[in-house]
Short mmCIF file of C-alpha atoms in Angstrom, two decimals:
data_model
loop_
_atom_site.label_atom_id
_atom_site.label_comp_id
_atom_site.label_asym_id
_atom_site.label_seq_id
_atom_site.Cartn_x
_atom_site.Cartn_y
_atom_site.Cartn_z
CA PRO H 1157 18.99 -58.78 -41.17
CA PHE H 1158 19.89 -58.03 -37.57
CA GLY H 1159 18.34 -60.40 -35.05
CA THR H 1160 17.39 -64.04 -34.80
CA ASP H 1161 14.41 -65.10 -36.88
CA PRO H 1162 12.36 -67.69 -34.93
CA ARG H 1163 11.14 -69.05 -38.25
CA ALA H 1164 14.71 -70.23 -38.91
CA TYR H 1165 14.52 -72.70 -36.03
CA ALA H 1166 15.41 -76.28 -36.96
CA ALA H 1167 14.39 -79.18 -34.76
CA PRO H 1168 17.26 -81.17 -33.22
CA ARG H 1169 18.41 -84.32 -34.94
CA ASP H 1170 20.31 -87.28 -33.48
CA GLY H 1171 23.98 -87.11 -34.34
CA ALA H 1172 23.93 -83.35 -34.93
CA ASP H 1173 24.00 -82.05 -31.36
CA LEU H 1174 26.50 -79.22 -31.48
CA VAL H 1175 25.53 -76.72 -28.78
CA LEU H 1176 27.14 -73.28 -28.52
CA THR H 1177 26.73 -70.63 -25.85
CA ILE H 1178 27.22 -67.89 -28.46
CA ASP H 1179 24.24 -65.54 -28.64
CA ARG H 1180 23.72 -64.72 -32.29
CA ASP H 1181 22.40 -61.20 -31.65
CA ILE H 1182 25.20 -60.28 -29.22
CA GLN H 1183 27.80 -61.77 -31.57
CA LEU H 1184 26.63 -59.65 -34.48
CA ALA H 1185 26.35 -56.49 -32.39
CA THR H 1186 29.84 -57.09 -31.00
CA TRP H 1187 31.28 -57.56 -34.49
CA ARG H 1188 29.78 -54.28 -35.64
CA ILE H 1189 31.03 -52.37 -32.61
CA LEU H 1190 34.55 -53.79 -32.95
CA ALA H 1191 34.71 -53.06 -36.67
CA ASP H 1192 33.54 -49.49 -36.04
CA HIS H 1193 36.14 -48.82 -33.33
CA ILE H 1194 38.98 -50.36 -35.31
CA GLY H 1195 38.15 -47.97 -38.12
CA LYS H 1196 37.92 -44.95 -35.82
CA GLN H 1197 41.21 -45.72 -34.09
CA ASP H 1198 43.06 -46.82 -37.22
CA ALA H 1199 43.96 -50.04 -35.40
CA THR H 1200 45.40 -53.13 -37.06
CA GLY H 1201 43.14 -55.52 -35.17
CA GLY H 1202 41.26 -56.25 -31.99
CA THR H 1203 39.33 -58.78 -29.92
CA VAL H 1204 36.13 -58.49 -27.90
CA ILE H 1205 34.73 -61.25 -25.68
CA VAL H 1206 31.36 -61.11 -23.93
CA LEU H 1207 31.16 -63.58 -21.07
CA GLU H 1208 28.41 -64.27 -18.54
CA PRO H 1209 30.14 -64.28 -15.11
CA SER H 1210 27.65 -66.52 -13.31
CA THR H 1211 27.90 -69.38 -15.81
CA GLY H 1212 31.10 -68.89 -17.78
CA ASP H 1213 29.10 -68.90 -21.02
CA VAL H 1214 30.87 -67.11 -23.86
CA LEU H 1215 28.05 -65.07 -25.41
CA ALA H 1216 30.22 -63.45 -28.07
CA SER H 1217 33.80 -63.71 -29.25
CA VAL H 1218 34.94 -61.57 -32.14
CA SER H 1219 38.43 -60.95 -33.47
CA TYR H 1220 39.48 -58.79 -36.40
CA PRO H 1221 40.98 -59.32 -38.92
CA SER H 1222 39.50 -62.75 -39.52
CA TYR H 1223 39.00 -64.96 -42.57
CA ASP H 1224 36.25 -66.70 -44.49
CA PRO H 1225 36.26 -70.38 -43.45
CA ASN H 1226 34.48 -71.18 -46.71
CA ASN H 1227 37.48 -69.83 -48.61
CA PHE H 1228 40.31 -70.23 -46.12
CA ALA H 1229 42.92 -71.00 -48.79
CA ALA H 1230 42.73 -67.39 -49.95
CA SER H 1231 43.56 -66.04 -46.47
CA ASP H 1232 46.78 -65.44 -44.58
CA VAL H 1233 47.55 -68.58 -42.54
CA ASN H 1234 48.44 -66.36 -39.56
CA ARG H 1235 44.74 -65.55 -39.23
CA TYR H 1236 43.75 -69.15 -38.62
CA ILE H 1237 44.57 -68.91 -34.90
CA ASP H 1238 41.82 -67.19 -32.94
CA PRO H 1239 43.47 -64.28 -31.05
CA ALA H 1240 40.84 -64.54 -28.30
CA ILE H 1241 42.40 -67.80 -27.13
CA GLY H 1242 45.66 -68.14 -29.03
CA ALA H 1243 47.35 -64.72 -28.93
CA TYR H 1244 49.54 -63.51 -26.07
CA TYR H 1245 49.73 -59.97 -24.76
CA PRO H 1246 50.77 -58.23 -21.51
CA PRO H 1247 47.52 -57.31 -19.71
CA GLY H 1248 48.87 -54.12 -18.15
CA SER H 1249 46.88 -52.18 -15.57
CA VAL H 1250 43.79 -54.38 -15.88
CA LEU H 1251 45.73 -56.68 -13.52
CA LYS H 1252 45.58 -54.14 -10.67
CA PRO H 1253 42.11 -55.11 -9.40
CA LEU H 1254 43.19 -58.76 -9.43
CA SER H 1255 46.28 -57.99 -7.32
CA LEU H 1256 44.17 -55.99 -4.90
CA ALA H 1257 41.53 -58.72 -4.72
CA ALA H 1258 44.22 -61.23 -3.73
CA ALA H 1259 45.48 -58.84 -1.02
CA ILE H 1260 41.96 -58.25 0.34
CA ASP H 1261 41.25 -61.98 0.27
CA GLY H 1262 44.52 -62.56 2.14
CA GLY H 1263 43.48 -60.10 4.83
CA VAL H 1264 46.50 -57.81 4.43
CA LEU H 1265 44.68 -54.84 2.87
CA SER H 1266 41.19 -53.37 2.64
CA PRO H 1267 39.71 -50.94 0.09
CA ASP H 1268 40.31 -48.11 2.57
CA SER H 1269 43.95 -49.01 3.32
CA THR H 1270 46.31 -46.14 2.57
CA TYR H 1271 49.89 -45.69 1.40
CA ASP H 1272 52.04 -42.69 0.56
CA ASP H 1273 52.19 -42.30 -3.20
CA THR H 1274 55.54 -40.66 -3.95
CA GLY H 1275 55.21 -40.81 -7.74
CA THR H 1276 58.00 -43.35 -8.16
CA VAL H 1277 59.14 -46.48 -6.38
CA PHE H 1278 62.65 -47.99 -6.38
CA PHE H 1279 62.42 -51.77 -6.34
CA GLN H 1280 65.23 -54.30 -6.84
CA GLY H 1281 67.41 -51.94 -8.86
CA VAL H 1282 64.73 -50.35 -11.05
CA THR H 1283 62.76 -47.13 -10.67
CA ILE H 1284 59.07 -47.42 -11.55
CA PRO H 1285 56.97 -44.27 -12.07
CA ASN H 1286 53.23 -43.74 -12.11
CA GLN H 1287 51.78 -43.59 -15.57
CA ASP H 1288 50.95 -39.89 -15.03
CA TYR H 1289 54.37 -39.13 -13.46
CA VAL H 1290 52.61 -37.45 -10.51
CA ALA H 1291 53.02 -38.02 -6.76
CA HIS H 1292 49.53 -38.28 -5.26
CA GLY H 1293 50.48 -38.38 -1.57
CA PRO H 1294 48.33 -40.36 0.91
CA SER H 1295 46.08 -42.57 -1.25
CA THR H 1296 43.54 -45.30 -0.62
CA MET H 1297 43.18 -48.50 -2.58
CA TRP H 1298 40.10 -46.99 -4.20
CA GLN H 1299 42.23 -44.12 -5.48
CA MET H 1300 44.98 -46.48 -6.59
CA LEU H 1301 42.49 -48.19 -8.91
CA GLN H 1302 40.70 -45.01 -10.01
CA LEU H 1303 43.96 -43.32 -11.02
CA SER H 1304 45.68 -46.57 -12.09
CA LEU H 1305 48.76 -45.87 -9.96
CA ASN H 1306 51.74 -48.14 -10.60
CA VAL H 1307 53.38 -47.17 -7.30
CA GLY H 1308 50.25 -48.31 -5.50
CA ALA H 1309 50.14 -51.58 -7.42
CA VAL H 1310 53.73 -52.35 -6.36
CA HIS H 1311 52.75 -51.52 -2.77
CA VAL H 1312 49.83 -53.96 -2.99
CA ALA H 1313 51.96 -56.82 -4.35
CA ASP H 1314 54.81 -56.16 -1.92
CA THR H 1315 52.40 -56.07 1.05
CA LEU H 1316 50.82 -59.32 -0.12
CA GLY H 1317 54.19 -60.99 -0.64
CA SER H 1318 55.60 -62.82 -3.62
CA ALA H 1319 54.29 -66.31 -2.82
CA ALA H 1320 50.72 -65.18 -2.13
CA PHE H 1321 50.75 -62.83 -5.12
CA TYR H 1322 51.56 -65.59 -7.58
CA ARG H 1323 49.12 -67.95 -5.88
CA GLY H 1324 46.51 -65.30 -6.52
CA LEU H 1325 47.35 -65.12 -10.22
CA ASP H 1326 47.13 -68.91 -10.41
CA ALA H 1327 43.76 -68.86 -8.67
CA PHE H 1328 42.45 -66.42 -11.25
CA GLY H 1329 43.67 -68.80 -13.96
CA LEU H 1330 46.33 -66.53 -15.46
CA GLY H 1331 49.12 -68.35 -17.26
CA HIS H 1332 46.98 -71.47 -17.68
CA ALA H 1333 44.69 -72.58 -20.49
CA THR H 1334 41.03 -72.16 -19.53
CA GLY H 1335 40.04 -75.46 -21.14
CA ILE H 1336 37.49 -73.92 -23.48
CA ASP H 1337 36.31 -76.36 -26.15
CA ALA H 1338 38.04 -74.62 -29.03
CA ALA H 1339 41.17 -75.52 -30.96
CA GLY H 1340 44.44 -73.67 -30.53
CA GLU H 1341 44.14 -72.34 -27.00
CA ALA H 1342 47.47 -71.11 -25.61
CA PRO H 1343 48.38 -71.23 -21.90
CA GLY H 1344 50.14 -67.89 -21.62
CA ARG H 1345 53.33 -67.42 -19.65
CA ILE H 1346 54.06 -66.02 -16.20
CA VAL H 1347 57.64 -66.47 -15.02
CA GLN H 1348 57.57 -67.12 -11.28
CA PRO H 1349 60.39 -66.83 -8.72
CA GLY H 1350 63.02 -69.51 -9.19
CA ALA H 1351 62.07 -70.30 -12.78
CA ASP H 1352 64.37 -69.78 -15.76
CA GLY H 1353 64.35 -66.16 -16.85
CA TRP H 1354 63.28 -64.82 -13.46
CA VAL H 1355 64.82 -61.60 -12.16
CA ALA H 1356 63.80 -59.90 -8.92
CA SER H 1357 62.42 -56.79 -10.63
CA ASN H 1358 59.87 -58.97 -12.45
CA PHE H 1359 57.78 -58.95 -9.29
CA ALA H 1360 57.26 -55.18 -9.40
CA TYR H 1361 56.44 -55.14 -13.12
CA ASN H 1362 54.07 -58.09 -12.73
CA ALA H 1363 52.18 -56.10 -10.07
CA PHE H 1364 50.74 -53.90 -12.83
CA GLY H 1365 50.53 -56.49 -15.57
CA GLN H 1366 53.85 -56.07 -17.37
CA GLY H 1367 56.44 -58.79 -17.99
CA MET H 1368 53.83 -61.51 -18.43
CA ASP H 1369 51.77 -62.96 -21.28
CA VAL H 1370 48.10 -63.92 -21.12
CA THR H 1371 45.27 -64.46 -23.57
CA PRO H 1372 42.19 -62.23 -23.83
CA LEU H 1373 39.98 -65.09 -22.61
CA GLN H 1374 42.12 -65.54 -19.49
CA ILE H 1375 41.71 -61.88 -18.55
CA VAL H 1376 37.99 -61.86 -19.28
CA THR H 1377 37.57 -64.99 -17.14
CA ALA H 1378 39.59 -63.45 -14.30
CA ILE H 1379 37.61 -60.19 -14.28
CA ALA H 1380 34.36 -62.17 -14.49
CA THR H 1381 35.51 -64.01 -11.37
CA LEU H 1382 35.42 -60.70 -9.48
CA ALA H 1383 31.89 -60.08 -10.78
CA ASN H 1384 30.90 -63.58 -9.66
CA ASP H 1385 31.91 -63.02 -6.01
CA GLY H 1386 35.26 -64.76 -6.43
CA ARG H 1387 34.01 -67.97 -8.01
CA ARG H 1388 35.77 -68.77 -11.30
CA MET H 1389 33.58 -70.63 -13.77
CA THR H 1390 34.66 -73.00 -16.53
#
């Protein structure tokens, strides 16, 4: 049945003090929602994490497909790693509010700062278009986020400067393991200037979350930091 039955409560016992922050009701609801959307979108898998910004408590973490730990030998070994903490992916445009937050914190931009959105930007030998391929003209930072404008994201990162931009990503915890008490957490990978594999155009792509690898938990933690007035919780 859905919900936690208070009659199922068991008194604590010495030597058996495993304490989770997972909320049983939220976990179950999250699983049902994820399963429903995967079916509707004909997706191959997905991950949803519910995190409380003020404490860092993970209230739910669901990934699909999963496996039955009581019969793990019958499952694909590739499912043993929890994608929430062990799978890499490029975050994409969800990085834009983090870039802007770093620029506002650095005092170089405000939400009402404007730039001329020409639809494309030429940066270090590559031409980068907006995702809608439209030039939006004079635009504020609010509009850059609302319309998810790549040209604006490059403007934000370039105004902030390379060194401060990557310091901002570090401060949000991207490219570093969060330290959650779960096995198999991966650190992600962000190639910074001067490192092996770095090319100058990386900076522009990184401004809108491409050319880097993070975990779902890293992104959830970073966005929760914004909700928690800039304080990142463990």
